[in-house]
Amino acid sequence: GSTYAHSNIFVGKQLGSSVGTRTSVYLGILPSSIQAFEKMERFLEILSQNIIYLKTLMEKMTFASKNLIIHLNVTLKRREMLEKKIAKWEVEFSEKTEELAQCRVICSGVVYPGVQITIGSVSHETDKLYENVIFRLKDRKIIVEPITSDVLPI
């Protein structure tokens, strides 16, 4: 099992193994950037759940405490700031669309089931054995094609 991170092209003779070891290939964006983005999304969900809880709590009370109101306002502000940060990241990421369209994982041998391929923020895990294929991004999905000259990068 291995993890590979490359800018736009990865070429290999074999990906994964018959014993099912985990192999991941990341193209177009650093894995740490994807993990940071996923962490922000998880935290946004937690903040949203906290806001729902605090609002529900306030509705049940005849008189909301000052601390509860302050906590709700701070949580609302944190969520707003995080939403702006996520939106900015998404804009920066969408500007890479053309660059990501040129990313290729080229395997001139065998790709075993269980290999995770990530191009930008789109992931695909192989569910069967492939031979002599190229993985690339098309319409926000990772597609698998046989190796031919027309799908090779320019």
Coordinates of C-alpha atoms in Angstrom, one line a residue, residues 19-144:
V19 CA -3.8 -8.9 -1.2
G20 CA -5.8 -5.6 -0.9
T21 CA -3.2 -3.2 0.5
R22 CA -4.4 0.4 0.4
T23 CA -3.1 2.5 -2.5
S24 CA -4.0 6.1 -3.1
V25 CA -3.1 8.5 -5.9
Y26 CA -3.7 12.2 -5.6
L27 CA -3.4 14.6 -8.5
G28 CA -4.0 18.3 -8.9
I29 CA -4.1 19.2 -5.3
L30 CA -2.2 18.2 -2.2
P31 CA -3.9 15.5 0.0
S32 CA -3.3 17.8 3.0
S33 CA -5.4 20.5 1.3
I34 CA -8.3 18.1 0.7
Q35 CA -8.1 16.9 4.3
A36 CA -8.1 20.5 5.6
F37 CA -11.2 21.2 3.4
E38 CA -13.0 18.1 4.7
K39 CA -12.1 19.1 8.2
M40 CA -13.7 22.6 7.6
E41 CA -16.8 21.0 6.3
R42 CA -17.1 18.6 9.3
F43 CA -16.6 21.6 11.7
L44 CA -19.3 23.6 9.7
E45 CA -21.7 20.7 10.3
I46 CA -20.9 20.7 14.0
L47 CA -21.4 24.4 14.3
S48 CA -24.8 24.2 12.4
Q49 CA -25.9 21.4 14.8
N50 CA -24.9 23.5 17.8
I51 CA -26.8 26.5 16.5
I52 CA -30.0 24.3 16.0
Y53 CA -29.5 23.0 19.6
L54 CA -29.0 26.5 21.1
K55 CA -32.0 27.9 19.2
T56 CA -34.2 25.0 20.4
L57 CA -33.0 25.5 23.9
M58 CA -33.8 29.2 23.8
E59 CA -37.3 28.5 22.4
K60 CA -38.0 26.2 25.4
M61 CA -36.9 28.8 27.9
T62 CA -39.1 31.7 29.0
F63 CA -36.1 33.8 29.6
A64 CA -32.8 33.1 27.8
S65 CA -29.7 33.7 29.8
K66 CA -27.2 36.3 28.7
N67 CA -24.5 33.5 28.4
L68 CA -26.7 31.5 26.2
I69 CA -27.4 34.5 23.9
I70 CA -23.7 35.3 23.8
H71 CA -22.8 31.7 23.0
L72 CA -25.4 31.5 20.2
N73 CA -24.1 34.8 18.6
V74 CA -20.4 33.6 18.8
T75 CA -21.4 30.3 17.2
L76 CA -23.3 32.1 14.5
K77 CA -20.3 34.4 13.8
R78 CA -17.9 31.4 13.7
R79 CA -20.1 29.6 11.2
E80 CA -20.4 32.7 9.0
M81 CA -16.6 33.1 9.0
L82 CA -16.1 29.4 8.2
E83 CA -18.7 29.6 5.3
K84 CA -16.7 32.5 3.8
K85 CA -13.5 30.6 4.1
I86 CA -15.0 27.5 2.4
A87 CA -16.5 29.7 -0.3
K88 CA -13.2 31.3 -1.0
W89 CA -11.5 27.9 -1.2
E90 CA -14.1 26.6 -3.6
V91 CA -13.6 29.6 -5.9
E92 CA -9.9 29.1 -5.9
F93 CA -10.4 25.4 -6.5
S94 CA -12.9 25.9 -9.4
E95 CA -10.3 28.1 -11.1
K96 CA -8.2 25.0 -11.4
T97 CA -10.8 23.2 -13.5
E98 CA -8.8 23.5 -16.8
E99 CA -5.7 22.3 -15.1
L100 CA -7.4 19.4 -13.5
A101 CA -8.9 18.3 -16.9
Q102 CA -5.3 17.6 -17.9
C103 CA -4.6 15.2 -15.0
R104 CA -4.1 11.6 -15.8
V105 CA -3.3 8.4 -13.9
I106 CA -1.8 6.1 -16.6
C107 CA -1.3 2.4 -15.7
S108 CA 0.3 0.3 -18.4
G109 CA -0.3 -2.9 -16.3
V110 CA -2.8 -3.9 -13.7
V111 CA -5.0 -1.7 -11.4
Y112 CA -6.4 -3.8 -8.5
P113 CA -9.7 -3.3 -6.7
G114 CA -9.5 -0.9 -3.8
V115 CA -7.2 1.7 -5.3
Q116 CA -8.3 5.2 -4.5
I117 CA -7.7 7.9 -7.2
T118 CA -8.3 11.5 -6.4
I119 CA -8.2 14.3 -8.9
G120 CA -8.8 17.7 -7.3
S121 CA -11.7 17.0 -4.9
V122 CA -13.2 14.1 -6.8
S123 CA -12.4 10.6 -5.7
H124 CA -12.9 7.2 -7.2
E125 CA -12.2 3.8 -5.7
T126 CA -11.7 0.9 -8.1
D127 CA -14.1 -1.9 -7.6
K128 CA -12.7 -4.3 -10.1
L129 CA -9.4 -5.2 -11.8
Y130 CA -8.4 -3.0 -14.8
E131 CA -5.6 -3.4 -17.3
N132 CA -3.9 -0.8 -19.5
V133 CA -6.1 2.1 -18.5
I134 CA -6.2 5.8 -17.9
F135 CA -8.1 7.5 -15.2
R136 CA -9.1 11.1 -15.9
L137 CA -11.6 13.8 -14.8
K138 CA -14.6 14.4 -17.0
D139 CA -17.8 16.3 -16.0
R140 CA -16.7 16.2 -12.3
K141 CA -16.4 12.4 -12.3
I142 CA -13.3 10.2 -12.7
I143 CA -13.7 8.0 -15.7
V144 CA -11.7 4.9 -16.8

